[in-house]
Structure formats: structure tokens, C-alpha cells
């Protein structure tokens, strides 16, 4: 079961510890079908966020080319597709290290700095950024910075399937 939770501009369904095995299997054990099981909850959550926050554009977090070749899919895109959510893709142009291998928040920020290429008109728009797991928020912050500074997005909100409890400390 899931319930949409909110902390500031971040919405999420689960604490990571509650769904760790599911997410691990989904991302690293080639269990792409898990997205179908989660899609009902994701769809309902995103629909509620879109209405509440008056969202104009939804963006998925991209994975780099090597991860895509290893996995064969982007887990966030799969969740959104199975949920029937229309979204835009941005590019990951920097071959970043696996985030789960980096413990330090500062190192995570360095890892994703200038890692994304965003094309399009976001001026005055409210954008929802969707990710699977939020640990330190480094990836979300980097994309938010780019959208606000270079693309003049008015407001950014976030949705994640799961959040690590330490994020709130």
C-alpha cells in the first residue's frame, strides 16, 4: 500500500527501507515488469500532484548511456509509461558514477554537476521532476538549478517513488 506524502516541494510514496528489495530488483535484476505493479500508485500520485501544483510539464530523470545498455531501460521512464503519464525526456550528457556508491552529499553534487542537457521552453512553467529514489537530492537540485537559471521555469516540484529517511535530517 502507498500514500502520497509531502515535504516541501517533494512528494513521495514510500520510504526506501520499505521498498528496497522491489526497487533493487526493478533496477538491477531486470524485473521491468515491476513497473506495471507500481503504475497504479504512481499514476494516482502524479495526477494528484499535477492538479494540486498546477503542473505544466513532467520530466523524467535520465540514466546515462552505459546504464541504459546494461539495464535495457530507464526505470523512471518505465514507471511513467506504464502509468500512462505524458512526460518529456532530458539528456544525461555526463557519464556519472553510480549514485548508490557515493555516500557524501558533496561528492554526489559534484558527480551530477553539469550532467544534464535540457532543451525546450520552460519559461513561466511549473515543472514536475520524477525520480525513483531520493537520497540526498543532488540530482533533483542540479536539474532544478538548470531549469530555473537557464530556462526560467517558474516553479519546480518533485515526485519520487521512494525517499531515504536520512534525506529529512
XYZ file of N, CA, C and O in Angstrom:
676
model
N 0.847 -1.188 0.000
C 0.000 0.000 0.000
C 0.889 1.247 0.000
O 2.004 1.227 0.482
N 0.343 2.306 -0.505
C 1.091 3.555 -0.527
C 0.158 4.712 -0.227
O -1.058 4.630 -0.420
N 0.760 5.771 0.245
C 0.027 7.002 0.496
C 0.947 8.137 0.093
O 2.121 8.149 0.479
N 0.443 9.065 -0.674
C 1.256 10.183 -1.119
C 1.616 11.061 0.078
O 0.756 11.492 0.838
N 2.915 11.283 0.234
C 3.435 12.103 1.322
C 4.090 13.336 0.711
O 4.483 13.318 -0.454
N 4.221 14.385 1.515
C 4.823 15.614 1.023
C 5.723 16.233 2.075
O 5.396 16.265 3.259
N 6.874 16.720 1.613
C 7.778 17.503 2.439
C 8.243 18.668 1.576
O 9.053 18.482 0.657
N 7.707 19.836 1.801
C 8.030 20.994 0.967
C 7.567 20.754 -0.463
O 6.413 20.443 -0.702
N 8.516 20.831 -1.405
C 8.177 20.629 -2.820
C 8.404 19.183 -3.272
O 8.284 18.883 -4.450
N 8.731 18.312 -2.327
C 8.973 16.901 -2.646
C 7.779 16.045 -2.232
O 7.364 16.056 -1.075
N 7.259 15.308 -3.203
C 6.202 14.331 -2.955
C 6.816 12.943 -3.116
O 7.678 12.743 -3.973
N 6.343 11.983 -2.350
C 6.868 10.622 -2.445
C 5.837 9.634 -1.923
O 4.910 10.002 -1.197
N 6.030 8.372 -2.308
C 5.099 7.323 -1.897
C 5.616 6.475 -0.747
O 4.856 6.077 0.123
N 6.895 6.148 -0.762
C 7.435 5.197 0.208
C 8.735 5.700 0.815
O 9.441 6.509 0.216
N 9.051 5.146 1.976
C 10.399 5.260 2.493
C 11.181 4.128 1.849
O 10.684 3.004 1.702
N 12.407 4.425 1.475
C 13.219 3.462 0.735
C 13.334 2.116 1.448
O 13.264 1.070 0.811
N 13.490 2.145 2.761
C 13.638 0.884 3.502
C 12.431 -0.032 3.327
O 12.561 -1.249 3.405
N 11.263 0.547 3.061
C 10.044 -0.250 2.905
C 9.933 -0.930 1.544
O 9.185 -1.894 1.397
N 10.663 -0.412 0.545
C 10.551 -0.958 -0.816
C 11.920 -1.244 -1.442
O 12.030 -1.386 -2.661
N 12.940 -1.331 -0.611
C 14.311 -1.508 -1.087
C 14.461 -2.704 -2.025
O 15.044 -2.607 -3.096
N 13.947 -3.845 -1.645
C 14.069 -5.073 -2.448
C 13.361 -4.916 -3.793
O 13.883 -5.318 -4.832
N 12.183 -4.325 -3.777
C 11.419 -4.130 -5.015
C 12.189 -3.235 -5.976
O 12.337 -3.548 -7.161
N 12.693 -2.113 -5.465
C 13.429 -1.184 -6.321
C 14.732 -1.811 -6.815
O 15.096 -1.667 -7.984
N 15.424 -2.524 -5.956
C 16.659 -3.193 -6.362
C 16.381 -4.185 -7.498
O 17.085 -4.198 -8.513
N 15.360 -5.000 -7.344
C 15.008 -5.972 -8.387
C 14.613 -5.270 -9.683
O 14.977 -5.700 -10.780
N 13.861 -4.193 -9.568
C 13.407 -3.421 -10.715
C 14.593 -2.852 -11.492
O 14.651 -2.941 -12.719
N 15.576 -2.306 -10.779
C 16.699 -1.646 -11.423
C 17.831 -2.583 -11.822
O 18.452 -2.394 -12.857
N 18.119 -3.577 -10.987
C 19.341 -4.353 -11.189
C 19.130 -5.831 -11.473
O 20.086 -6.530 -11.769
N 17.923 -6.315 -11.385
C 17.654 -7.736 -11.639
C 16.775 -7.941 -12.871
O 16.144 -8.984 -13.025
N 16.712 -6.897 -13.710
C 15.969 -6.972 -14.973
C 14.498 -7.344 -14.764
O 13.936 -8.124 -15.523
N 13.885 -6.800 -13.728
C 12.483 -7.077 -13.434
C 11.629 -5.887 -13.873
O 10.949 -5.247 -13.077
N 11.691 -5.588 -15.159
C 10.988 -4.458 -15.742
C 9.480 -4.510 -15.464
O 8.828 -3.490 -15.315
N 8.939 -5.696 -15.348
C 7.509 -5.873 -15.104
C 7.023 -5.300 -13.789
O 5.822 -5.077 -13.603
N 7.940 -5.036 -12.874
C 7.559 -4.433 -11.591
C 6.887 -3.084 -11.812
O 6.019 -2.677 -11.040
N 7.262 -2.411 -12.894
C 6.663 -1.097 -13.171
C 5.148 -1.204 -13.327
O 4.418 -0.285 -12.951
N 4.672 -2.315 -13.854
C 3.220 -2.495 -14.007
C 2.544 -2.545 -12.641
O 1.482 -1.964 -12.443
N 3.174 -3.228 -11.681
C 2.602 -3.333 -10.345
C 2.577 -1.989 -9.621
O 1.674 -1.726 -8.833
N 3.575 -1.158 -9.871
C 3.660 0.135 -9.204
C 2.883 1.233 -9.933
O 2.611 2.288 -9.352
N 2.535 0.992 -11.182
C 1.963 2.048 -12.024
C 0.658 2.628 -11.490
O 0.418 3.830 -11.627
N -0.177 1.824 -10.873
C -1.438 2.335 -10.340
C -1.176 3.415 -9.296
O -1.792 4.482 -9.305
N -0.235 3.153 -8.394
C 0.074 4.103 -7.333
C 0.747 5.356 -7.888
O 0.455 6.464 -7.455
N 1.649 5.157 -8.842
C 2.364 6.277 -9.448
C 1.392 7.171 -10.214
O 1.429 8.397 -10.086
N 0.512 6.568 -10.986
C -0.461 7.334 -11.777
C -1.333 8.203 -10.883
O -1.492 9.398 -11.125
N -1.886 7.607 -9.846
C -2.757 8.353 -8.932
C -1.994 9.489 -8.245
O -2.487 10.609 -8.138
N -0.772 9.204 -7.806
C 0.037 10.217 -7.134
C 0.333 11.392 -8.065
O 0.146 12.556 -7.689
N 0.775 11.092 -9.265
C 1.130 12.152 -10.208
C -0.098 12.958 -10.613
O -0.036 14.186 -10.706
N -1.215 12.298 -10.825
C -2.444 13.028 -11.158
C -2.793 14.019 -10.048
O -3.183 15.155 -10.321
N -2.660 13.594 -8.795
C -2.946 14.480 -7.669
C -1.971 15.652 -7.604
O -2.373 16.792 -7.348
N -0.701 15.389 -7.852
C 0.314 16.454 -7.828
C 0.060 17.454 -8.948
O 0.139 18.671 -8.742
N -0.246 16.955 -10.139
C -0.492 17.832 -11.293
C -1.631 18.800 -10.992
O -1.535 19.999 -11.279
N -2.682 18.283 -10.384
C -3.831 19.146 -10.048
C -3.457 20.123 -8.935
O -3.673 21.329 -9.056
N -2.900 19.614 -7.859
C -2.586 20.457 -6.694
C -1.575 21.554 -7.018
O -1.713 22.686 -6.568
N -0.554 21.221 -7.803
C 0.528 22.165 -8.086
C 0.381 22.875 -9.432
O 1.234 23.658 -9.804
N -0.674 22.551 -10.167
C -0.906 23.151 -11.486
C 0.311 22.942 -12.400
O 0.854 23.877 -12.984
N 0.727 21.692 -12.506
C 1.923 21.315 -13.267
C 1.676 21.441 -14.771
O 0.651 20.988 -15.286
N 2.643 22.054 -15.454
C 2.584 22.208 -16.907
C 3.354 21.113 -17.634
O 2.939 20.669 -18.709
N 4.497 20.713 -17.071
C 5.401 19.785 -17.752
C 5.934 18.779 -16.742
O 6.282 19.141 -15.619
N 6.019 17.521 -17.177
C 6.602 16.462 -16.352
C 7.876 15.991 -17.041
O 7.886 15.745 -18.245
N 8.956 15.874 -16.252
C 10.260 15.441 -16.771
C 10.718 14.220 -15.984
O 10.615 14.192 -14.761
N 11.253 13.246 -16.698
C 11.836 12.079 -16.027
C 13.342 12.278 -15.872
O 13.972 12.957 -16.677
N 13.895 11.664 -14.823
C 15.341 11.703 -14.617
C 15.979 10.692 -15.577
O 15.618 9.518 -15.572
N 16.919 11.140 -16.398
C 17.556 10.210 -17.346
C 18.687 9.405 -16.707
O 19.278 9.831 -15.716
N 18.947 8.258 -17.279
C 20.130 7.489 -16.901
C 21.137 7.649 -18.034
O 20.766 8.009 -19.149
N 22.408 7.384 -17.749
C 23.387 7.563 -18.816
C 23.369 6.366 -19.780
O 22.741 5.343 -19.515
N 24.057 6.529 -20.885
C 24.034 5.519 -21.951
C 24.510 4.152 -21.477
O 23.925 3.128 -21.838
N 25.557 4.139 -20.673
C 26.079 2.855 -20.188
C 25.063 2.122 -19.331
O 24.902 0.910 -19.446
N 24.379 2.852 -18.430
C 23.358 2.217 -17.587
C 22.221 1.684 -18.444
O 21.675 0.630 -18.181
N 21.860 2.480 -19.468
C 20.778 2.047 -20.349
C 21.180 0.762 -21.079
O 20.372 -0.158 -21.211
N 22.419 0.694 -21.531
C 22.882 -0.516 -22.220
C 22.922 -1.712 -21.274
O 22.575 -2.825 -21.661
N 23.321 -1.490 -20.026
C 23.349 -2.574 -19.034
C 21.942 -3.070 -18.713
O 21.686 -4.263 -18.653
N 21.043 -2.129 -18.479
C 19.707 -2.426 -17.982
C 18.707 -2.675 -19.100
O 17.771 -3.456 -18.943
N 18.861 -1.936 -20.201
C 17.929 -2.055 -21.314
C 16.726 -1.134 -21.203
O 15.882 -1.096 -22.088
N 16.634 -0.382 -20.120
C 15.530 0.546 -19.930
C 15.871 1.540 -18.830
O 16.737 1.297 -18.004
N 15.153 2.661 -18.861
C 15.234 3.642 -17.788
C 14.051 3.355 -16.873
O 12.896 3.427 -17.291
N 14.319 3.025 -15.623
C 13.267 2.614 -14.706
C 12.227 3.711 -14.467
O 11.040 3.421 -14.325
N 12.643 4.975 -14.460
C 11.694 6.068 -14.258
C 10.772 6.183 -15.476
O 9.551 6.319 -15.335
N 11.348 6.105 -16.668
C 10.536 6.150 -17.881
C 9.526 5.006 -17.902
O 8.372 5.185 -18.303
N 9.959 3.821 -17.484
C 9.052 2.670 -17.464
C 7.876 2.893 -16.516
O 6.747 2.558 -16.838
N 8.162 3.445 -15.355
C 7.083 3.748 -14.403
C 6.084 4.729 -15.005
O 4.870 4.538 -14.889
N 6.603 5.763 -15.644
C 5.725 6.777 -16.229
C 4.934 6.224 -17.416
O 3.737 6.482 -17.538
N 5.589 5.459 -18.271
C 4.892 4.850 -19.420
C 3.774 3.930 -18.957
O 2.658 3.990 -19.463
N 4.080 3.045 -18.008
C 3.075 2.104 -17.510
C 1.931 2.824 -16.803
O 0.821 2.313 -16.748
N 2.216 4.012 -16.281
C 1.196 4.799 -15.590
C 0.366 5.629 -16.565
O -0.602 6.268 -16.167
N 0.777 5.651 -17.832
C 0.056 6.438 -18.829
C 0.282 7.931 -18.684
O -0.539 8.739 -19.108
N 1.405 8.308 -18.108
C 1.724 9.717 -17.873
C 2.537 10.256 -19.049
O 3.514 9.640 -19.466
N 2.120 11.402 -19.578
C 2.883 12.061 -20.631
C 4.034 12.827 -19.994
O 3.827 13.572 -19.034
N 5.230 12.639 -20.531
C 6.402 13.276 -19.950
C 7.427 13.583 -21.015
O 7.392 13.033 -22.115
N 8.339 14.478 -20.659
C 9.447 14.834 -21.535
C 10.722 14.214 -20.999
O 10.867 14.008 -19.793
N 11.628 13.954 -21.909
C 12.930 13.415 -21.515
C 13.987 14.490 -21.686
O 13.924 15.285 -22.617
N 14.928 14.491 -20.771
C 16.118 15.319 -20.919
C 17.283 14.354 -21.071
O 17.129 13.155 -20.871
N 18.450 14.884 -21.425
C 19.605 14.011 -21.645
C 20.575 14.083 -20.495
O 20.805 15.146 -19.926
N 21.170 12.947 -20.181
C 22.302 12.905 -19.251
C 23.523 12.882 -20.156
O 23.760 11.908 -20.857
N 24.284 13.955 -20.151
C 25.413 14.101 -21.071
C 26.749 13.787 -20.411
O 27.774 13.759 -21.080
N 26.737 13.550 -19.128
C 27.957 13.233 -18.387
C 27.832 11.799 -17.875
O 26.804 11.406 -17.331
N 28.883 11.024 -18.069
C 28.879 9.629 -17.613
C 29.147 9.606 -16.110
O 30.274 9.461 -15.661
N 28.087 9.778 -15.347
C 28.210 9.862 -13.888
C 28.434 8.488 -13.271
O 28.083 7.463 -13.838
N 29.013 8.511 -12.083
C 29.209 7.277 -11.314
C 27.865 6.853 -10.738
O 26.944 7.655 -10.617
N 27.771 5.591 -10.350
C 26.575 5.123 -9.663
C 26.397 5.932 -8.385
O 27.309 5.993 -7.559
N 25.235 6.524 -8.200
C 24.995 7.350 -7.023
C 24.984 6.510 -5.746
O 25.411 6.990 -4.699
N 24.514 5.282 -5.827
C 24.444 4.472 -4.609
C 25.834 4.131 -4.062
O 25.972 3.752 -2.906
N 26.859 4.319 -4.880
C 28.226 4.056 -4.422
C 28.863 5.285 -3.773
O 29.937 5.188 -3.198
N 28.195 6.429 -3.874
C 28.732 7.681 -3.330
C 27.925 8.052 -2.089
O 26.725 8.276 -2.168
N 28.582 8.105 -0.965
C 27.885 8.378 0.304
C 27.776 9.872 0.610
O 26.763 10.332 1.108
N 28.801 10.635 0.329
C 28.862 12.051 0.670
C 27.938 12.886 -0.215
O 27.944 12.759 -1.443
N 27.173 13.762 0.417
C 26.299 14.665 -0.331
C 27.089 15.568 -1.263
O 26.686 15.811 -2.395
N 28.230 16.063 -0.795
C 29.067 16.943 -1.614
C 29.609 16.203 -2.834
O 29.659 16.754 -3.939
N 30.005 14.954 -2.652
C 30.501 14.145 -3.768
C 29.382 13.839 -4.763
O 29.609 13.793 -5.972
N 28.184 13.620 -4.269
C 27.033 13.381 -5.149
C 26.750 14.627 -5.991
O 26.471 14.522 -7.180
N 26.814 15.795 -5.348
C 26.591 17.042 -6.083
C 27.638 17.217 -7.178
O 27.316 17.602 -8.297
N 28.889 16.945 -6.842
C 29.986 17.039 -7.820
C 29.759 16.049 -8.971
O 30.008 16.367 -10.132
N 29.291 14.859 -8.644
C 29.063 13.820 -9.638
C 28.025 14.239 -10.695
O 28.173 13.922 -11.869
N 26.978 14.953 -10.285
C 25.913 15.315 -11.228
C 26.015 16.746 -11.759
O 25.204 17.154 -12.586
N 27.024 17.473 -11.314
C 27.185 18.853 -11.792
C 27.375 18.854 -13.311
O 28.190 18.125 -13.853
N 26.570 19.663 -13.978
C 26.588 19.788 -15.445
C 26.378 18.458 -16.158
O 26.897 18.248 -17.255
N 25.633 17.571 -15.549
C 25.415 16.240 -16.133
C 24.229 16.177 -17.086
O 24.060 15.185 -17.789
N 23.421 17.237 -17.143
C 22.181 17.168 -17.906
C 22.098 18.230 -18.985
O 22.604 19.337 -18.823
N 21.444 17.860 -20.071
C 21.170 18.804 -21.153
C 19.657 18.910 -21.265
O 18.967 17.909 -21.473
N 19.176 20.135 -21.111
C 17.742 20.371 -21.154
C 17.443 21.283 -22.332
O 18.030 22.354 -22.465
N 16.546 20.831 -23.184
C 16.145 21.612 -24.353
C 14.641 21.831 -24.266
O 13.896 20.934 -23.892
N 14.215 23.023 -24.605
C 12.785 23.312 -24.605
C 12.477 24.619 -23.915
O 13.352 25.262 -23.326
N 11.212 25.010 -23.983
C 10.756 26.258 -23.382
C 10.049 25.951 -22.065
O 8.977 25.345 -22.052
N 10.663 26.364 -20.981
C 10.100 26.138 -19.648
C 9.768 27.465 -18.963
O 9.394 27.485 -17.799
N 9.902 28.544 -19.691
C 9.706 29.880 -19.152
C 8.306 30.016 -18.552
O 7.296 29.788 -19.222
N 8.263 30.384 -17.265
C 7.000 30.601 -16.579
C 6.219 29.337 -16.259
O 5.085 29.408 -15.803
N 6.807 28.187 -16.478
C 6.109 26.901 -16.292
C 6.360 26.308 -14.908
O 7.382 26.565 -14.281
N 5.417 25.491 -14.473
C 5.603 24.665 -13.290
C 5.979 23.281 -13.782
O 5.248 22.683 -14.577
N 7.124 22.798 -13.324
C 7.680 21.534 -13.809
C 7.704 20.511 -12.672
O 8.124 20.821 -11.561
N 7.265 19.314 -12.981
C 7.350 18.189 -12.051
C 8.482 17.287 -12.519
O 8.467 16.786 -13.648
N 9.474 17.088 -11.664
C 10.597 16.204 -11.961
C 10.354 14.882 -11.244
O 10.109 14.866 -10.038
N 10.445 13.783 -11.976
C 10.147 12.464 -11.423
C 11.417 11.615 -11.365
O 12.141 11.500 -12.347
N 11.654 11.008 -10.191
C 12.793 10.125 -9.983
C 12.317 8.893 -9.228
O 11.203 8.872 -8.710
N 13.160 7.877 -9.175
C 12.764 6.676 -8.436
C 13.120 6.784 -6.961
O 12.296 6.527 -6.098
N 14.352 7.199 -6.653
C 14.806 7.289 -5.262
C 15.465 8.639 -5.022
O 16.287 9.078 -5.821
N 15.131 9.261 -3.905
C 15.830 10.464 -3.475
C 16.647 10.090 -2.253
O 16.103 9.598 -1.262
N 17.950 10.314 -2.349
C 18.845 10.018 -1.232
C 19.309 11.321 -0.593
O 19.009 11.597 0.557
N 20.032 12.128 -1.359
C 20.467 13.439 -0.859
C 19.767 14.573 -1.606
O 19.823 15.718 -1.185
N 19.166 14.262 -2.742
C 18.510 15.275 -3.560
C 19.442 15.964 -4.535
O 19.054 16.908 -5.224
N 20.685 15.500 -4.647
C 21.679 16.152 -5.513
C 21.232 16.203 -6.975
O 21.371 17.240 -7.634
N 20.704 15.110 -7.478
C 20.260 15.068 -8.878
C 19.115 16.039 -9.099
O 19.112 16.810 -10.070
N 18.142 16.022 -8.207
C 16.992 16.915 -8.349
C 17.418 18.376 -8.277
O 16.959 19.209 -9.066
N 18.306 18.695 -7.349
C 18.779 20.075 -7.191
C 19.516 20.561 -8.433
O 19.384 21.720 -8.830
N 20.310 19.683 -9.039
C 21.065 20.072 -10.242
C 20.106 20.377 -11.397
O 20.280 21.373 -12.105
N 19.106 19.555 -11.580
C 18.138 19.791 -12.663
C 17.298 21.027 -12.345
O 17.017 21.833 -13.234
N 16.915 21.185 -11.099
C 16.145 22.375 -10.702
C 16.936 23.649 -11.010
O 16.398 24.620 -11.549
N 18.209 23.655 -10.656
C 19.065 24.815 -10.904
C 19.095 25.162 -12.391
O 18.920 26.316 -12.779
N 19.296 24.155 -13.211
C 19.342 24.367 -14.663
C 18.008 24.916 -15.186
O 17.974 25.846 -15.979
N 16.909 24.321 -14.734
C 15.591 24.766 -15.204
C 15.294 26.206 -14.793
O 14.727 26.973 -15.574
N 15.672 26.561 -13.591
C 15.381 27.920 -13.112
C 16.334 28.955 -13.693
O 15.907 30.010 -14.146
N 17.637 28.657 -13.692
C 18.622 29.639 -14.131
C 18.674 29.803 -15.648
O 18.709 30.916 -16.148
N 18.706 28.710 -16.370
C 18.877 28.783 -17.824
C 17.560 28.787 -18.595
O 17.497 29.304 -19.706
N 16.533 28.184 -18.019
C 15.278 28.024 -18.752
C 14.116 28.789 -18.145
O 12.995 28.694 -18.638
N 14.386 29.506 -17.067
C 13.418 30.421 -16.446
C 12.095 29.759 -16.046
O 11.038 30.377 -16.110
N 12.172 28.484 -15.646
C 10.970 27.820 -15.119
C 10.531 28.571 -13.873
O 11.362 29.046 -13.082
N 9.242 28.698 -13.689
C 8.722 29.456 -12.545
C 8.785 28.663 -11.242
O 9.173 29.177 -10.207
N 8.407 27.402 -11.326
C 8.327 26.586 -10.106
C 8.680 25.144 -10.430
O 8.308 24.630 -11.480
N 9.391 24.508 -9.506
C 9.780 23.115 -9.667
C 9.257 22.329 -8.474
O 9.455 22.737 -7.327
N 8.589 21.211 -8.755
C 8.178 20.276 -7.709
C 8.719 18.903 -8.096
O 9.069 18.662 -9.259
N 8.806 18.024 -7.117
C 9.439 16.733 -7.332
C 8.532 15.596 -6.869
O 7.794 15.743 -5.897
N 8.652 14.475 -7.560
C 7.974 13.252 -7.129
C 8.980 12.108 -7.203
O 9.687 11.960 -8.203
N 9.032 11.326 -6.142
C 9.891 10.146 -6.121
C 9.077 8.964 -5.621
O 8.210 9.114 -4.752
N 9.386 7.821 -6.165
C 8.770 6.596 -5.681
C 9.137 6.384 -4.213
O 8.293 6.061 -3.389
N 10.414 6.616 -3.885
C 10.881 6.386 -2.515
C 11.908 7.438 -2.108
O 12.626 7.980 -2.943
N 11.969 7.682 -0.804
C 12.920 8.620 -0.232
C 13.637 7.930 0.932
O 13.004 7.250 1.738
N 14.937 8.136 0.984
C 15.731 7.631 2.099
C 15.412 8.519 3.312
O 15.420 9.746 3.203
N 15.128 7.925 4.439
C 14.737 8.692 5.640
C 15.766 9.742 6.030
O 15.410 10.817 6.518
N 17.037 9.449 5.810
C 18.101 10.384 6.183
C 18.018 11.697 5.391
O 18.593 12.701 5.792
N 17.316 11.696 4.285
C 17.149 12.909 3.480
C 16.526 14.028 4.323
O 16.832 15.201 4.149
N 15.668 13.668 5.246
C 14.931 14.640 6.039
C 15.692 15.150 7.257
O 15.211 15.997 7.978
N 16.883 14.614 7.484
C 17.656 15.031 8.665
C 18.529 16.221 8.376
O 18.879 16.550 7.329
